[in-house]
Short mmCIF file of C-alpha atoms in Angstrom, two decimals:
data_model
loop_
_atom_site.label_atom_id
_atom_site.label_comp_id
_atom_site.label_asym_id
_atom_site.label_seq_id
_atom_site.Cartn_x
_atom_site.Cartn_y
_atom_site.Cartn_z
CA UNK A 12 -62.99 -9.25 -6.30
CA UNK A 13 -63.47 -6.69 -9.03
CA UNK A 14 -64.53 -8.15 -12.40
CA UNK A 15 -62.95 -6.21 -15.23
CA UNK A 16 -63.84 -6.29 -18.91
CA UNK A 17 -61.13 -5.15 -21.32
CA UNK A 18 -62.54 -4.23 -24.74
CA UNK A 19 -59.49 -4.15 -27.08
CA UNK A 20 -59.12 -3.01 -30.66
CA UNK A 21 -56.20 -2.86 -33.08
CA UNK A 22 -56.45 -3.47 -36.82
CA UNK A 23 -53.17 -5.41 -36.81
CA UNK A 24 -53.14 -6.78 -33.28
CA UNK A 25 -50.82 -9.79 -33.87
CA UNK A 26 -48.13 -7.52 -35.23
CA UNK A 27 -48.47 -4.90 -32.51
CA UNK A 28 -45.88 -5.29 -29.76
CA UNK A 29 -47.61 -2.69 -27.60
CA UNK A 30 -51.05 -4.28 -27.78
CA UNK A 31 -49.69 -7.80 -27.18
CA UNK A 32 -47.75 -6.43 -24.19
CA UNK A 33 -50.97 -4.82 -22.87
CA UNK A 34 -52.86 -8.09 -23.25
CA UNK A 35 -50.18 -10.29 -21.72
CA UNK A 36 -50.09 -7.90 -18.76
CA UNK A 37 -53.89 -8.27 -18.38
CA UNK A 38 -53.83 -12.04 -17.84
CA UNK A 39 -55.46 -12.07 -14.41
CA UNK A 40 -58.21 -14.32 -13.00
CA UNK A 41 -60.74 -11.46 -12.69
CA UNK A 42 -60.12 -9.99 -16.19
CA UNK A 43 -62.03 -10.85 -19.37
CA UNK A 44 -60.41 -9.86 -22.67
CA UNK A 45 -62.82 -8.98 -25.50
CA UNK A 46 -61.06 -8.45 -28.87
CA UNK A 47 -63.20 -6.60 -31.38
CA UNK A 48 -61.26 -6.90 -34.61
CA UNK A 49 -61.97 -10.61 -35.11
CA UNK A 50 -65.72 -9.96 -35.12
CA UNK A 51 -67.56 -9.32 -38.38
CA UNK A 52 -70.50 -7.80 -36.48
CA UNK A 53 -71.63 -7.37 -32.89
CA UNK A 54 -74.29 -9.39 -31.11
CA UNK A 55 -76.10 -6.95 -28.81
CA UNK A 56 -77.14 -9.82 -26.55
CA UNK A 57 -73.54 -10.97 -26.16
CA UNK A 58 -72.17 -7.48 -25.70
CA UNK A 59 -74.84 -6.62 -23.15
CA UNK A 60 -74.04 -9.79 -21.16
CA UNK A 61 -70.36 -8.93 -21.07
CA UNK A 62 -71.09 -5.41 -19.85
CA UNK A 63 -73.66 -6.55 -17.28
CA UNK A 64 -71.30 -9.01 -15.64
CA UNK A 65 -68.36 -6.63 -15.18
CA UNK A 66 -67.69 -4.01 -12.52
CA UNK A 67 -65.05 -2.13 -14.45
CA UNK A 68 -64.67 -1.47 -18.15
CA UNK A 69 -61.31 -0.71 -19.76
CA UNK A 70 -61.07 0.37 -23.39
CA UNK A 71 -57.63 -0.70 -24.71
CA UNK A 72 -56.50 0.75 -28.03
CA UNK A 73 -53.74 2.62 -29.92
CA UNK A 74 -54.23 6.27 -30.67
CA UNK A 75 -55.41 6.62 -34.28
CA UNK A 76 -55.28 10.25 -35.35
CA UNK A 77 -56.08 11.33 -31.77
CA UNK A 78 -59.02 8.93 -31.53
CA UNK A 79 -59.94 5.27 -31.31
CA UNK A 80 -59.48 2.74 -34.16
CA UNK A 81 -62.36 2.25 -36.62
CA UNK A 82 -63.51 -1.03 -35.10
CA UNK A 83 -63.80 0.40 -31.61
CA UNK A 84 -65.68 3.40 -33.03
CA UNK A 85 -68.05 0.93 -34.72
CA UNK A 86 -68.46 -0.90 -31.40
CA UNK A 87 -69.27 2.33 -29.60
CA UNK A 88 -71.74 3.40 -32.27
CA UNK A 89 -73.45 -0.01 -32.33
CA UNK A 90 -73.40 -1.04 -28.71
CA UNK A 91 -72.96 1.94 -26.39
CA UNK A 92 -76.41 3.53 -26.47
CA UNK A 93 -78.34 0.29 -26.83
CA UNK A 94 -76.55 -1.19 -23.79
CA UNK A 95 -76.78 1.96 -21.70
CA UNK A 96 -78.54 0.32 -18.68
CA UNK A 97 -75.64 -2.18 -18.42
CA UNK A 98 -73.14 0.72 -18.26
CA UNK A 99 -74.76 2.82 -15.51
CA UNK A 100 -72.79 2.83 -12.27
CA UNK A 101 -69.78 1.00 -13.72
CA UNK A 102 -66.19 2.19 -13.53
CA UNK A 103 -64.31 2.94 -16.78
CA UNK A 104 -60.71 3.61 -17.76
CA UNK A 105 -58.66 3.84 -20.93
CA UNK A 106 -55.48 1.93 -21.77
CA UNK A 107 -53.77 3.81 -24.60
CA UNK A 108 -50.70 2.96 -26.60
CA UNK A 109 -48.75 5.42 -28.71
CA UNK A 110 -45.47 5.46 -30.65
CA UNK A 111 -44.91 9.07 -29.58
CA UNK A 112 -43.28 9.76 -26.22
CA UNK A 113 -45.87 10.61 -23.55
CA UNK A 114 -43.93 13.78 -22.65
CA UNK A 115 -44.83 15.23 -26.08
CA UNK A 116 -48.55 15.24 -25.11
CA UNK A 117 -48.57 18.54 -23.32
CA UNK A 118 -48.88 22.20 -24.22
CA UNK A 119 -45.60 23.17 -25.84
CA UNK A 120 -44.79 19.57 -26.66
CA UNK A 121 -44.70 18.15 -30.17
CA UNK A 122 -48.36 17.10 -30.03
CA UNK A 123 -49.43 20.36 -28.32
CA UNK A 124 -52.33 18.58 -26.56
CA UNK A 125 -52.87 16.31 -23.58
CA UNK A 126 -54.29 12.80 -23.21
CA UNK A 127 -57.11 14.27 -21.11
CA UNK A 128 -58.09 16.53 -24.03
CA UNK A 129 -57.88 13.72 -26.54
CA UNK A 130 -60.02 11.39 -24.42
CA UNK A 131 -62.50 14.07 -23.37
CA UNK A 132 -65.24 12.89 -25.80
CA UNK A 133 -65.01 9.35 -24.36
CA UNK A 134 -65.11 10.74 -20.83
CA UNK A 135 -68.28 12.77 -21.64
CA UNK A 136 -69.80 9.65 -23.19
CA UNK A 137 -69.07 7.69 -19.98
CA UNK A 138 -70.37 10.40 -17.67
CA UNK A 139 -73.61 10.60 -19.69
CA UNK A 140 -74.29 7.07 -18.47
CA UNK A 141 -73.29 7.82 -14.84
CA UNK A 142 -70.00 5.93 -15.07
CA UNK A 143 -67.08 6.61 -12.71
CA UNK A 144 -63.99 7.59 -14.73
CA UNK A 145 -60.72 6.21 -13.36
CA UNK A 146 -57.17 7.39 -14.25
CA UNK A 147 -55.91 6.38 -17.68
CA UNK A 148 -52.78 4.39 -18.37
CA UNK A 149 -50.46 5.09 -21.31
CA UNK A 150 -47.94 2.77 -22.87
CA UNK A 151 -45.62 4.89 -24.96
CA UNK A 152 -42.64 3.80 -27.05
CA UNK A 153 -42.51 0.24 -25.73
CA UNK A 154 -39.47 -0.59 -27.88
CA UNK A 155 -37.37 1.97 -25.99
CA UNK A 156 -38.34 0.93 -22.47
CA UNK A 157 -35.92 -0.84 -20.14
CA UNK A 158 -36.86 -4.12 -18.48
CA UNK A 159 -37.35 -2.28 -15.22
CA UNK A 160 -39.73 0.18 -16.89
CA UNK A 161 -41.66 -2.67 -18.50
CA UNK A 162 -42.06 -4.43 -15.13
CA UNK A 163 -43.24 -1.17 -13.54
CA UNK A 164 -45.82 -0.79 -16.31
CA UNK A 165 -47.14 -4.37 -15.84
CA UNK A 166 -47.64 -3.65 -12.12
CA UNK A 167 -49.41 -0.33 -12.87
CA UNK A 168 -51.73 -1.92 -15.44
CA UNK A 169 -52.57 -4.90 -13.23
CA UNK A 170 -53.39 -2.54 -10.38
CA UNK A 171 -55.75 -0.60 -12.70
CA UNK A 172 -57.42 -3.84 -13.70
CA UNK A 173 -57.81 -5.40 -10.28
CA UNK A 174 -57.38 -2.92 -7.42
CA UNK A 175 -60.36 -1.13 -5.79
CA UNK A 176 -60.53 2.59 -6.56
CA UNK A 177 -59.42 5.21 -5.67
CA UNK A 178 -55.93 3.58 -5.75
CA UNK A 179 -54.56 4.99 -2.51
CA UNK A 180 -51.06 4.30 -1.24
CA UNK A 181 -52.48 1.98 1.43
CA UNK A 182 -54.41 0.01 -1.20
CA UNK A 183 -51.30 -0.37 -3.32
CA UNK A 184 -49.41 -1.78 -0.33
CA UNK A 185 -52.24 -4.22 0.35
CA UNK A 186 -52.24 -5.23 -3.34
CA UNK A 187 -48.51 -5.98 -3.21
CA UNK A 188 -48.95 -7.92 0.03
CA UNK A 189 -51.64 -10.11 -1.47
CA UNK A 190 -49.61 -10.75 -4.66
CA UNK A 191 -46.52 -11.56 -2.63
CA UNK A 192 -48.46 -13.87 -0.28
CA UNK A 193 -49.63 -15.82 -3.29
CA UNK A 194 -46.05 -16.09 -4.56
CA UNK A 195 -44.81 -17.22 -1.15
CA UNK A 196 -47.10 -20.23 -1.39
CA UNK A 197 -45.20 -21.25 -4.52
CA UNK A 198 -41.78 -19.90 -3.57
CA UNK A 199 -41.25 -20.07 0.24
CA UNK A 200 -37.87 -18.33 -0.08
CA UNK A 201 -39.80 -15.06 -0.64
CA UNK A 202 -41.35 -15.24 2.83
CA UNK A 203 -38.79 -12.81 4.44
CA UNK A 204 -39.67 -10.19 1.81
CA UNK A 205 -43.38 -10.50 2.65
CA UNK A 206 -42.60 -10.18 6.38
CA UNK A 207 -40.50 -7.06 5.72
CA UNK A 208 -43.29 -5.47 3.73
CA UNK A 209 -45.86 -6.20 6.43
CA UNK A 210 -43.58 -5.01 9.23
CA UNK A 211 -42.96 -1.68 7.45
CA UNK A 212 -46.58 -1.11 6.42
CA UNK A 213 -47.27 1.43 9.17
CA UNK A 214 -44.00 3.30 8.58
CA UNK A 215 -44.63 3.56 4.87
CA UNK A 216 -48.20 4.79 5.45
CA UNK A 217 -46.96 7.50 7.86
CA UNK A 218 -44.38 8.57 5.29
CA UNK A 219 -47.06 8.84 2.60
CA UNK A 220 -49.22 10.96 4.96
CA UNK A 221 -46.24 13.23 5.65
CA UNK A 222 -45.52 13.68 1.96
CA UNK A 223 -49.21 14.52 1.32
CA UNK A 224 -49.11 17.19 4.03
CA UNK A 225 -45.98 18.72 2.50
CA UNK A 226 -47.70 18.94 -0.87
CA UNK A 227 -50.49 20.94 0.72
CA UNK A 228 -48.12 23.47 2.29
#
């Protein structure tokens, strides 16, 4: 099982709906949450231990003027270089929240830039220490999302936190099967749904392969 460390920062975390939603979504057995803003300073020994014992690192934060909050910047400045050996070979991703619609982060959009461009310095920093950069996840305008959209986001974030890379269609099916199998042990009435998913696994995989081939044409 992948061990994931989420390093989270928000200067007003308890009043942030987005950050609380992120953190509630991250409540998984293999995930350790590490909140920075309650710390007056950083113990290098403690930070190094957290980084050494994880396989995947996720930096969770709101965009602050196209960058990370001050406390996370302080953590990076204090910890990153000194703990470099603990970072090498790890996976890293970024969980970003923003009050601006994600569609505005593109050329011609209101922000006239992309998330990839904004996070590029962090990506370079990670690659300097031979880290594998995974896809980012963005939580935009939480207050306007429907319940269905919120549920879809929880699934996407939990997959990022717990699923082996590179997040193929087959891996996502396996992830759903494992989650559903666990639920069936508590709610037997869900057993037919698990059987249906397993029976259609091959068909769904073939459909995904066909769609991939069409994209190439």
